[in-house]
Amino acid sequence: MQTWSLVSICVLLGVVVRWGVSLNYYSGAGKPPMFGDYEAQRHWQEVTYNLPVQEWYFNTTDNDLNYWGLDYPPLTAYHSWICAYIAKMINPEWVELHKSRGYESPAHKLFMRATVLVADLLIYIPAVVLYCLYLTDGSSKKKVSTLLCFLLYPGLILIDYGHFQYNGVSLGFALWGVLALGLGWDVLGSMAFSLALNYKQMELYHALPFFFYLLGKCVKLGLMGRGLFLLARIAVTVLVTFALCWLPFLSDPSQTMQVVRRIFPVARGLFEDKVANTWCSLNTLIKIRSILSSESQLYLSFACTLLAILPSCIRLLTKPTFWQFKLALANSSLAFFLFSYQVHEKSILLAALPVCLLLNNLPLMAVWFLQASTFSMLPLFLKDGLLVPYVVTSLAFLFFSIYLLSALERCSEEELRLGSLP
Amino acid sequence: MAAPVAESWSWFPVLALGVSLLKCLFISSYHSTDFEVHRNWLAITHSLPVSRWYYENTSEWTLDYPPLFAWFEFGLSHVAQHFDRNMLVVENLNYASPSTVLFQRLSVVFTDLVFIFATRECCRCVQEQKGSRDVLNRPSFVLAVLLLWNFGLFIVDHIHFQYNGFLFGFLLLSVAKHLQARHLQGALLFSILLNLKHIYLYVAPAYGIYLLRSYCFTQDNKDGSVRWRSFSPLRLLALGSIVVSVCALSFGPFIVMGQLPQVLSRLFPFKRGLCHAYWAPNIWALYNVLDKGLALLGVRLKLLEEAELPRASMTGGLVQEFQHSVLPSVSPSVTLVCTLLSILPAVASVWRRPRGALGFLRCLLLCALGSFMFGWHVHEKAVLIAVLPLSILAVESREDAGIFLVLTTTGHYSLFPLLFTPAELPIKVSLMLMFTVYSFTALRKLHSSQGPLLRPLEIIYLLGLVAVGIACEVVFPLSPWQQRLPFLPLLATSVYCSVGVCYSFLRLYVSLLRRDEEKPKQT
């Protein structure tokens, strides 16, 4: 069968599964006074539409930062503004200042879910399709199998379409960055990744591999010639992208500082709730949070994170191949997840994306990790009433990936690349 | 994906499991009143004695399926009591707690196992092409996908809510048994099916004539005509005893209690109108539209008085009696006569020149489609009785594949009004696109060596479906006519699809009669 038809069937199946999950509850459904992430996104639409840009990140009478204050970089705010503009055309009650707090209705739920789907269709899904078709090796059947498994990864579906978030946008931009870098378009790749960073600051988990890969490439091209030129172009692109995204906030230094303070809340402790990283696990044996002071906790996590990612980054610097880059992405995001400060369980998605890129090469380990990552978010899903979608999507992902990618058959030492360095 | 050289069926469980998991994802989606119908029947069969089953009418959804289905619901109710006892209380009308929904939805998914088993048997009957190593290109694989992932069956069973997968499993299994020349088993399965849902009476003539001709007469003459001497009374007795014993098992208790007339009156309620609230895309839809059109024309040309026209609206939301204004009104006996006339050539062809089990399948198809076209109070869901068996023929013959594409796409699109909620719009569009893309590309690849599947006119018609779809789902709700003529999209869908269905019916007949003209082949 032709590849285009198989690809379209996979994409349609991905859309059906996503919409099927979205029929269930979202976070904080029917739970006043704070509700959940769904209400947070709706509130941001309300704030960005009704208030002037200068007030978005500040605590004013109209904008109470304690009730889901904006804590993502400006691109999220612009996205919320666009959604609010459309919402106002359909039903102004959804984004009315103050009065729309806690607004819940079937029509509104449909609208919000639709915004997630539209964002996915525009950004995330095309990136996945292009990645699987152009940067995966093997027969076209293998590429389509990888595409199907990539699109069926349960963690992202359940968080974006169940719990309610827009991870598809930031991960999609990051994936566009990876795609561009893989095809050799370094400047476009760095622009895409800058956009990802400006959407969610957690993309910093992926930043160091991007930096070291591009630096290593420039070094290889020769720091006195083309390498320097490339470095300059990348630097200018990144700076211009950041400047464009932060334009309304650059006029006043206090504005810029306030945004930075909102997106990096260092006052909030080593970890919150239960999350599957070292600090939370260690805390069951040694009560770190009470032993060390807040500042030393910060330094400790910083040191451990750095220590964990340095080896792969140095290797990437000396040997900037695409394969190394993918591995470094996985390593860096996992290191950040395990050792960083104020990690939420949803941050495992940042590690899941690079591992999805490895589905084709290391199917067994990738499937294993992806399954475990979804499982690690189970308490969150139970809280949101998403047990049935969780079971269904996890089982489907497990069976399809094991069957289509022959995960259990490719288990030799050489296949698993556990041996010496290639 | 490594392509194994030997005949490996490992893909079948994956397909079956995949579609079953997808079904579980829609547990919390919209469900129609059919959900309450089945909950009510669970309650009736569980809480009341057998003598009251067909007399109970606390709810408007009285038991109107044959007794075997009532026993099936009785069996289900024993599992249901572990989910939520309150659903089994007859007075709890419209009770739909989360456990109830979970139980009912899971019961449909579970009983679909019959359908999955039947698909497996049908795939086994399909001839494989020699030397095709690519799994995706095998007729059995294509048939499995066309049956297991059938769009119409999926949305009718798992969103709208019904037990069609379970019933079609019996039908397809019986067909498979006939294809494998195990006629007694096939007859047994069909008798069970008839006693589960009597709508399959429509295809009973095909079974009756075929079994009489090909099973009771053991041999044919050299030119294919019947050899009267080879009649075997033993075989007729065997068939008869199977059918009678199944019916006795099913209706027996009610005959003993003297309730047979009441049961029959529940099974065949002729008070309902010619057409369902949403017209099924059959001949009567075109007839209605013609009548309306002529009436409007008559009023415009001052040939008729507007006051003389009957007031009842054919497009009203409830099922009502209505009359036609210009053309003669249609009564149930007229539809019966039309149906019988329409299936007569097919049945006669099976009698004169049976072409083995495939000829029987074609006749079954035509009986199903004929009764869909001319029947009384037909539901649009009944198009599935024609679509599913046609899949078997489509993977083997190029001409049938072309007819299949037209009938299936049209029939599936005509099911769209069943899911009218906005939340289900992306689901039905995506699933329909998925199935359509797959059926077109897979069948084209399968029959690639024999030329194009569709004629240009058919392609234009199918593209027109897209235009109708966009107009009805997107443009119309946002236009000013939404208030004044709310039933216009239903009308448009119904009429446009009936053209396609009528066309497929005629083409199938032409193909059958053309085969009749050829020399009889060895079966």
Coordinates of C-alpha atoms in Angstrom, one line a residue, chain A residues 1-2 4-6 8-10 12-13 15-21 23-24 110 117 139 141-142 145 388-389 391-393 395-396 399-400 403-404 406 409, chain B residues 1-3 10-11 14 17-18 21-22 24-29 102 134-136 149 422-427 429-431 433-434 437-438 441-442 444-445:
Chain A
M1 CA 0.0 0.0 0.0
Q2 CA 1.2 3.5 -0.7
W4 CA 0.7 8.4 2.0
S5 CA -2.4 6.3 2.6
L6 CA -0.8 4.5 5.5
S8 CA -2.9 9.4 6.7
I9 CA -4.5 6.3 8.4
C10 CA -2.0 6.5 11.2
L12 CA -6.4 9.8 11.7
L13 CA -6.1 7.0 14.2
V15 CA -6.6 12.0 16.1
V16 CA -9.4 9.5 17.0
V17 CA -7.5 8.2 20.1
R18 CA -6.8 11.8 21.2
W19 CA -10.4 12.9 20.8
G20 CA -11.6 9.7 22.5
V21 CA -9.5 10.5 25.5
L23 CA -14.3 12.9 26.1
N24 CA -13.4 12.2 29.7
L110 CA -15.6 21.2 23.5
L117 CA -6.4 19.4 18.9
S139 CA 11.6 0.3 4.9
K141 CA 6.6 -0.1 6.6
K142 CA 9.1 0.4 9.4
S145 CA 5.1 1.5 12.3
V388 CA -10.1 3.7 31.7
P389 CA -8.3 5.8 29.1
V391 CA -5.6 1.3 30.7
V392 CA -6.8 1.4 27.1
T393 CA -4.1 3.6 25.7
L395 CA -2.4 -1.6 26.5
A396 CA -2.7 -0.4 22.9
F399 CA 0.8 -4.3 22.0
F400 CA 1.2 -2.3 18.9
Y403 CA 4.2 -6.3 17.6
L404 CA 5.1 -3.6 15.0
S406 CA 9.5 -6.5 16.9
E409 CA 13.0 -10.1 19.0
Chain B
M1 CA 8.3 -5.6 10.2
A2 CA 9.6 -9.0 9.2
A3 CA 7.4 -10.7 6.6
S10 CA -0.2 -13.3 13.9
W11 CA -1.7 -10.0 12.5
V14 CA -3.4 -7.6 16.8
L17 CA -7.2 -6.4 20.0
G18 CA -6.6 -3.0 18.5
L21 CA -9.3 -1.3 22.8
L22 CA -10.4 1.5 20.5
C24 CA -13.3 0.8 25.1
L25 CA -12.1 4.4 24.6
F26 CA -15.6 5.5 23.7
I27 CA -17.3 4.2 26.8
S28 CA -18.2 7.8 28.0
S29 CA -19.3 9.1 24.6
L102 CA -19.5 0.7 31.9
D134 CA 3.3 -8.8 1.9
V135 CA 0.8 -9.2 4.6
L136 CA -0.9 -5.9 3.8
W149 CA -12.8 -2.0 11.6
P422 CA -21.0 18.2 18.3
A423 CA -18.5 16.3 20.5
E424 CA -18.8 13.3 18.3
L425 CA -18.2 15.2 15.0
P426 CA -14.4 14.7 14.9
I427 CA -14.8 11.0 15.8
V429 CA -15.3 12.3 10.4
S430 CA -11.9 10.8 11.3
L431 CA -13.2 7.2 11.5
L433 CA -12.0 9.0 6.5
M434 CA -9.8 6.3 7.9
V437 CA -9.0 5.8 2.7
Y438 CA -8.2 2.2 3.7
T441 CA -6.4 2.1 -1.4
A442 CA -6.4 -1.5 -0.2
R444 CA -7.3 -0.8 -5.5
K445 CA -4.0 -2.4 -4.7

